[in-house]
mmCIF file of C-alpha atoms in Angstrom:
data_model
loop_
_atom_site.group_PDB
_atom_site.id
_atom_site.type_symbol
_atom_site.label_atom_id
_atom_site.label_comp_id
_atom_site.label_asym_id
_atom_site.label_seq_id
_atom_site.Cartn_x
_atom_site.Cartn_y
_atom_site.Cartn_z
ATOM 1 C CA UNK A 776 0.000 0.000 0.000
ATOM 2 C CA UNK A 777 1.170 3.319 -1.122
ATOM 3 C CA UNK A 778 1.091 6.480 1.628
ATOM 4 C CA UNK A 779 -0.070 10.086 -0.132
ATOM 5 C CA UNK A 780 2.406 12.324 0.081
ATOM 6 C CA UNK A 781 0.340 15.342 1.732
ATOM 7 C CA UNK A 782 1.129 19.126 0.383
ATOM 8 C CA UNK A 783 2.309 21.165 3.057
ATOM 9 C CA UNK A 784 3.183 24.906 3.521
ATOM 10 C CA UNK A 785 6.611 26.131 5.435
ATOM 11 C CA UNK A 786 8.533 29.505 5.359
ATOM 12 C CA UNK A 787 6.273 30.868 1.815
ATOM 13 C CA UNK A 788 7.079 27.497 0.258
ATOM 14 C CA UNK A 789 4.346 24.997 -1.121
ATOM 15 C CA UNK A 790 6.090 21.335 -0.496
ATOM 16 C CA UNK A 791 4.526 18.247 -2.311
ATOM 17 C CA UNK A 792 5.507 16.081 1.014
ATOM 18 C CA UNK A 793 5.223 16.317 4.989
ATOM 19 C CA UNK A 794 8.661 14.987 5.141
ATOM 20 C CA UNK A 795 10.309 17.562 2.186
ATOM 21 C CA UNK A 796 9.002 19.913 4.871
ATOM 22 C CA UNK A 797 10.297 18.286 7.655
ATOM 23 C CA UNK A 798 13.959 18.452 6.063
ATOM 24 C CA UNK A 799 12.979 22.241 5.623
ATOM 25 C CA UNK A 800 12.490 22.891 9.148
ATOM 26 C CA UNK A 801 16.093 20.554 9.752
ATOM 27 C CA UNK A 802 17.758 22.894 7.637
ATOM 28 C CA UNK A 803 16.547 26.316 9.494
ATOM 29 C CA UNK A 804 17.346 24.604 12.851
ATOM 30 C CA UNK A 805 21.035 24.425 11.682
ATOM 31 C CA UNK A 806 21.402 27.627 9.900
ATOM 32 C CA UNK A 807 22.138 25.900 6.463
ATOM 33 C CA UNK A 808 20.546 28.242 3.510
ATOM 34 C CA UNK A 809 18.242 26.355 1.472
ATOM 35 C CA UNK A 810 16.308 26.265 -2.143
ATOM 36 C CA UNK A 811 13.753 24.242 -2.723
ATOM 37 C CA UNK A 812 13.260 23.023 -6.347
ATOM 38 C CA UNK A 813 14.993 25.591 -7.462
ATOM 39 C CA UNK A 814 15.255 24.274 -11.117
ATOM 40 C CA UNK A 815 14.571 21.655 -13.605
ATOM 41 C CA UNK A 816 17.186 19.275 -15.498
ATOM 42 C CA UNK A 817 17.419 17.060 -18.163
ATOM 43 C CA UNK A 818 20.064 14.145 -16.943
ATOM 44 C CA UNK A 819 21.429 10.892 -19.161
ATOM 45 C CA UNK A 820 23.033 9.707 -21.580
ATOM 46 C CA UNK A 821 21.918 11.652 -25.408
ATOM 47 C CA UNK A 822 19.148 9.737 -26.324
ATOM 48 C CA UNK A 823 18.031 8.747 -22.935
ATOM 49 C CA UNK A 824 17.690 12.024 -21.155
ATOM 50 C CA UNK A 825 15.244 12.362 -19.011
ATOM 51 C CA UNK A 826 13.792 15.306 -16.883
ATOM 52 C CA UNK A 827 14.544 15.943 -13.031
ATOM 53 C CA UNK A 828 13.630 18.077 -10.674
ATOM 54 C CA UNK A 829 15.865 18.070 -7.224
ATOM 55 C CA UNK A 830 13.781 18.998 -4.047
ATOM 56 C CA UNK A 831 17.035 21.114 -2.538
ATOM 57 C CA UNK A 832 19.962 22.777 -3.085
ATOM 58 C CA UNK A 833 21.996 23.831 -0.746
ATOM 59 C CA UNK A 834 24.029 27.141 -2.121
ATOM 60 C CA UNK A 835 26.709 27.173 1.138
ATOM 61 C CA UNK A 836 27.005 23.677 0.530
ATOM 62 C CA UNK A 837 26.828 22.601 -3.136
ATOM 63 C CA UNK A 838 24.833 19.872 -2.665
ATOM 64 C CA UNK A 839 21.800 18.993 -4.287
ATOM 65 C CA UNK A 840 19.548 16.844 -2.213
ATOM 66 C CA UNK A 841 16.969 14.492 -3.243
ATOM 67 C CA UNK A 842 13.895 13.338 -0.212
ATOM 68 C CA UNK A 843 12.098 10.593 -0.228
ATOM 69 C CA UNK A 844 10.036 8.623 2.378
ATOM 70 C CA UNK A 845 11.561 5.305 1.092
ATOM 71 C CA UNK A 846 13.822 3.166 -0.963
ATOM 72 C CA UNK A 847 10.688 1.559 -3.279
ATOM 73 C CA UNK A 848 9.864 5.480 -4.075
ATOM 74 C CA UNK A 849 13.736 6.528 -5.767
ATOM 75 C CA UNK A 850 13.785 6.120 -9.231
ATOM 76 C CA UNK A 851 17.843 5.202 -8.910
ATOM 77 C CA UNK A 852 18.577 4.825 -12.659
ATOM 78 C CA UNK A 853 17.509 8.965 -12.233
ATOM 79 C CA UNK A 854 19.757 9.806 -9.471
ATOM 80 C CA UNK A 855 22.910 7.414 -10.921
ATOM 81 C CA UNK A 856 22.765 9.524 -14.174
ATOM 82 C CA UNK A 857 22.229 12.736 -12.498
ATOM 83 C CA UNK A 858 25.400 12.494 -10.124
ATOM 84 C CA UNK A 859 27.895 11.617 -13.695
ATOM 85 C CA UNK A 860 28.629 15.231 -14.241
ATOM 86 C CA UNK A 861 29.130 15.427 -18.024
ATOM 87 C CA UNK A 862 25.228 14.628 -18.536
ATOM 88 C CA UNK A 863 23.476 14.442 -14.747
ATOM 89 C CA UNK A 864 23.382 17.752 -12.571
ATOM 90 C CA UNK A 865 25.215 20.966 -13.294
ATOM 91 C CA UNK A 866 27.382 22.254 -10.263
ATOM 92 C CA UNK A 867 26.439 26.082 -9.983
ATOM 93 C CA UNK A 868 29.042 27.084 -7.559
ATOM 94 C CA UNK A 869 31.725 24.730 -8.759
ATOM 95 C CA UNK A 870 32.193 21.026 -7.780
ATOM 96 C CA UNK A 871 32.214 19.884 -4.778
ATOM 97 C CA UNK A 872 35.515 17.809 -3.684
ATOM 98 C CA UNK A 873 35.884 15.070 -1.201
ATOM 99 C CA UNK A 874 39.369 12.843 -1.409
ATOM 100 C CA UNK A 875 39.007 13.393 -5.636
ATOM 101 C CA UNK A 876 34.953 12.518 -5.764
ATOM 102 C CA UNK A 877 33.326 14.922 -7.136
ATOM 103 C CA UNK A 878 29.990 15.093 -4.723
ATOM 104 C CA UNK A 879 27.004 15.251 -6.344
ATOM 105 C CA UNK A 880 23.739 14.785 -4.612
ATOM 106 C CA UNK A 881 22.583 13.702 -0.699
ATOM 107 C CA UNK A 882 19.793 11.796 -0.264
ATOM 108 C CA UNK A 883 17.871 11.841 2.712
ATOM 109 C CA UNK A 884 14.939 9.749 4.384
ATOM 110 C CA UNK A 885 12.470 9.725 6.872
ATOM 111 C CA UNK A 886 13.591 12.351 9.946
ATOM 112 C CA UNK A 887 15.664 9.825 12.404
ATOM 113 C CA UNK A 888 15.976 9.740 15.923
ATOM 114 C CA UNK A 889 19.497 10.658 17.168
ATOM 115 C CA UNK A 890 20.000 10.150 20.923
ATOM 116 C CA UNK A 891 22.050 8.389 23.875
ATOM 117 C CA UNK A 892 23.084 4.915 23.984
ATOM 118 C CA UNK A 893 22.898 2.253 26.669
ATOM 119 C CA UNK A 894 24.291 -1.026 26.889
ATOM 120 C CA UNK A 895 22.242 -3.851 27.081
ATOM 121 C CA UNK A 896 23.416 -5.955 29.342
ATOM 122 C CA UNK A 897 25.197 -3.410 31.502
ATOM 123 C CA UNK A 898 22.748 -0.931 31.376
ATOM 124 C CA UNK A 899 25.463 2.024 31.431
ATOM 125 C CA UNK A 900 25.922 4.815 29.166
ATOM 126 C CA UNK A 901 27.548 3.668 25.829
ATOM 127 C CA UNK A 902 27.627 6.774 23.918
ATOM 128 C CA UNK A 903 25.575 8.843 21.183
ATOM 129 C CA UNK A 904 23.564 7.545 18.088
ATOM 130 C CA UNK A 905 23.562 10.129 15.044
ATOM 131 C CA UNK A 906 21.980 9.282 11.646
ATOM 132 C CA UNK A 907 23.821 9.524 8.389
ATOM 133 C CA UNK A 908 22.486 9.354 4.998
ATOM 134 C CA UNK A 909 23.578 8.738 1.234
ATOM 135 C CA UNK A 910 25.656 10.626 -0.574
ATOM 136 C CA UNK A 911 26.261 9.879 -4.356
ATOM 137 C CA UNK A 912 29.827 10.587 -5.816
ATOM 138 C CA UNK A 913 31.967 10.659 -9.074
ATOM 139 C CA UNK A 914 35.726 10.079 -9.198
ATOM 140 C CA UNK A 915 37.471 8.817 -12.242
ATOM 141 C CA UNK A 916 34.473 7.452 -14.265
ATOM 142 C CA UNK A 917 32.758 5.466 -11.523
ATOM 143 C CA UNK A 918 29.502 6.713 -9.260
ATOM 144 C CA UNK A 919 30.060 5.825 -6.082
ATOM 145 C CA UNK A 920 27.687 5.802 -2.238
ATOM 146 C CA UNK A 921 29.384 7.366 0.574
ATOM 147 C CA UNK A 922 27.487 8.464 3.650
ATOM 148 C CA UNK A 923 26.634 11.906 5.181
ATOM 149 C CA UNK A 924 26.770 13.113 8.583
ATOM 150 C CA UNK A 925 25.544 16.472 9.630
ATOM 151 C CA UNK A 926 27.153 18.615 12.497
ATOM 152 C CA UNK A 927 26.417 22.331 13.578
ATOM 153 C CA UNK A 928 29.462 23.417 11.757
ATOM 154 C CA UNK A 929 28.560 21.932 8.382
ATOM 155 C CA UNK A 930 28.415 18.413 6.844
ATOM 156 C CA UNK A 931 30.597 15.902 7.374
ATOM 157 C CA UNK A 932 31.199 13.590 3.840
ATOM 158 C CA UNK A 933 32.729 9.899 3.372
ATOM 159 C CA UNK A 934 32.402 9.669 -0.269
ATOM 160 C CA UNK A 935 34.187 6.302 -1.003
ATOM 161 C CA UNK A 936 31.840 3.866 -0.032
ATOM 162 C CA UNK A 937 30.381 0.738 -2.577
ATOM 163 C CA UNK A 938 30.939 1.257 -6.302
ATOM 164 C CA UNK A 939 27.759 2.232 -7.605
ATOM 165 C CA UNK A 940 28.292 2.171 -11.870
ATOM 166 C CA UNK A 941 30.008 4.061 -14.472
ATOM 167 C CA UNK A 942 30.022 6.285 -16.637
ATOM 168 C CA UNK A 943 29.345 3.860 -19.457
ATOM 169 C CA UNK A 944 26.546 3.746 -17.889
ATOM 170 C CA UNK A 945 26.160 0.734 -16.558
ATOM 171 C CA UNK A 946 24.588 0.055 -13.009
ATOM 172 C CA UNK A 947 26.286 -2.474 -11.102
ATOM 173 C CA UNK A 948 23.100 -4.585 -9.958
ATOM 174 C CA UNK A 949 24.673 -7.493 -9.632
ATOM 175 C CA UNK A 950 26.282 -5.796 -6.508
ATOM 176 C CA UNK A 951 23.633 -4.620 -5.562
ATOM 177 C CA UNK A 952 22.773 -5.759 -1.485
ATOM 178 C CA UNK A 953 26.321 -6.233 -0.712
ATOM 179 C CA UNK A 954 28.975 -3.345 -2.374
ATOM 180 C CA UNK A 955 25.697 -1.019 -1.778
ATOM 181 C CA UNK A 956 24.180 0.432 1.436
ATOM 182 C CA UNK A 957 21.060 1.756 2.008
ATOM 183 C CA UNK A 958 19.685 4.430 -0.229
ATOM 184 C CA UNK A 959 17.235 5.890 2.236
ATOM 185 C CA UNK A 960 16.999 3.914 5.551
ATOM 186 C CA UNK A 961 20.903 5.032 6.282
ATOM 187 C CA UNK A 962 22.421 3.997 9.720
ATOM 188 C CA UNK A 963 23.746 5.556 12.493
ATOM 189 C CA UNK A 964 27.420 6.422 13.801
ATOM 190 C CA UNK A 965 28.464 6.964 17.616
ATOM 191 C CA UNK A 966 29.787 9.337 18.874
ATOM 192 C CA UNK A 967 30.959 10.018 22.342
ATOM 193 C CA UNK A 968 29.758 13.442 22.763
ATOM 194 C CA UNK A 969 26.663 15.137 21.956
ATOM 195 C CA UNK A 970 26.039 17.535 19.129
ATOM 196 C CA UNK A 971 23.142 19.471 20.582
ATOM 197 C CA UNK A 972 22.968 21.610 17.404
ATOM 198 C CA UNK A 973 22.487 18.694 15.495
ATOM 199 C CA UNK A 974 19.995 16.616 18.007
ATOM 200 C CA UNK A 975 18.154 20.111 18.502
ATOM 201 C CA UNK A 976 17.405 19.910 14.667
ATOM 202 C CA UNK A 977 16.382 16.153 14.463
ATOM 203 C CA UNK A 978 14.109 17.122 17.343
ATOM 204 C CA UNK A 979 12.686 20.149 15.497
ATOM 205 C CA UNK A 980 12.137 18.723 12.175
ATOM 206 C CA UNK A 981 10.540 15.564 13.416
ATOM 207 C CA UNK A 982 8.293 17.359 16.069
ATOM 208 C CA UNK A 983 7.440 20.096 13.624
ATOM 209 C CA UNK A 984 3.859 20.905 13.303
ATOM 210 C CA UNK A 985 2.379 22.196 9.760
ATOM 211 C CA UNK A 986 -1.016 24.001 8.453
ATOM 212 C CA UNK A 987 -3.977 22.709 10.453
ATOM 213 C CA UNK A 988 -2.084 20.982 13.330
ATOM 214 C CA UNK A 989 -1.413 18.020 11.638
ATOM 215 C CA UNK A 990 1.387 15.323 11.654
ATOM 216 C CA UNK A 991 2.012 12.648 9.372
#
């Protein structure tokens, strides 16, 4: 069964999803500048292009961000051509550099929960859970998934994770459940401090209340 994705208004903005929203209200918490679907692409190979329409970009940043409540909902041939840079997404302040990957877009998931730790069969403190999320990368031909952590001084970026494809292009598949991670479910990290920036934001975004009261 399929969820509607319910229109919502935030800061003047009309978003086609609760959580787009959500990620909205994230981004405020932090102080990162935002645009939401700011403009239109056609990504592919010639003969194959197709059109896309990113839900973010974030100017301070260079990232362009793609939401999306779960992994059945990504159209991933999409977002593998639009992260190869000679036919995917343009880079308006310049590419964005990581280790030589070129980083291309972040995609994020459902709002998660980022709080303490405890040991199960202690019971004592074992540190601090923080979500990370998908970034997609290109270095050298090859698309590749990193992860994405966010702290109150910016966003921390691990681009050389599975090998996604090439530039040919040809999607790895085959690989696909054990070179690749999670698109949209992500993980966690610990950490042994707390970034109350960052758990202030998770807090916000997923707490956030829209037009008419309601919550998804």
């Amino acid at each position: 069964m399929s969820i509607r994705a319910i229109e919502t208004s935030y800061a003047g903005h009309r978003f086609r999803s609760r959580l787009e929203a959500r990620w909205a209200v994230f981004f405020d918490s932090l102080g990162i500048r935002w645009e939401y679907e700011p403009q239109g692409y056609a990504v592919g190979p010639d003969g194959t292009r197709r059109p896309y329409l990113p839900d973010f970009f974030l100017p301070e940043q260079r990232l362009w961000v793609e939401v999306k409540g779960s992994e059945q909902q990504l159209d991933v041939e999409l977002l593998f051509h639009a992260a190869i840079p000679h036919y995917g997404l343009p880079d308006p302040a310049g590419p964005l550099v990581f280790s030589e990957h070129q980083v291309r877009l972040l995609i994020l998931g459902p709002v998660e929960r980022a709080g303490a730790l405890v040991d199960a069969k202690t019971g004592e403190h074992a540190g601090y859970s923080q979500p990370t999320h998908t970034v997609l990368s290109f270095r050298k031909g090859d698309v590749f998934q990193g992860t994405a952590s966010f702290y109150a001084t910016g966003i921390d970026i691990e681009p050389d994770g599975g090998l996604v494809g090439d530039d040919g292009p040809d999607i790895r598949w085959n690989t696909r459940g054990s070179e690749w991670g999670n698109w949209v479910d992500g993980g966690v990290f610990l950490r042994e401090d707390r970034d109350e920036a960052v758990y202030a934001a998770y807090r916000a975004a997923r707490s956030a209340r829209f037009e008419h009261g309601q919550t998804p």
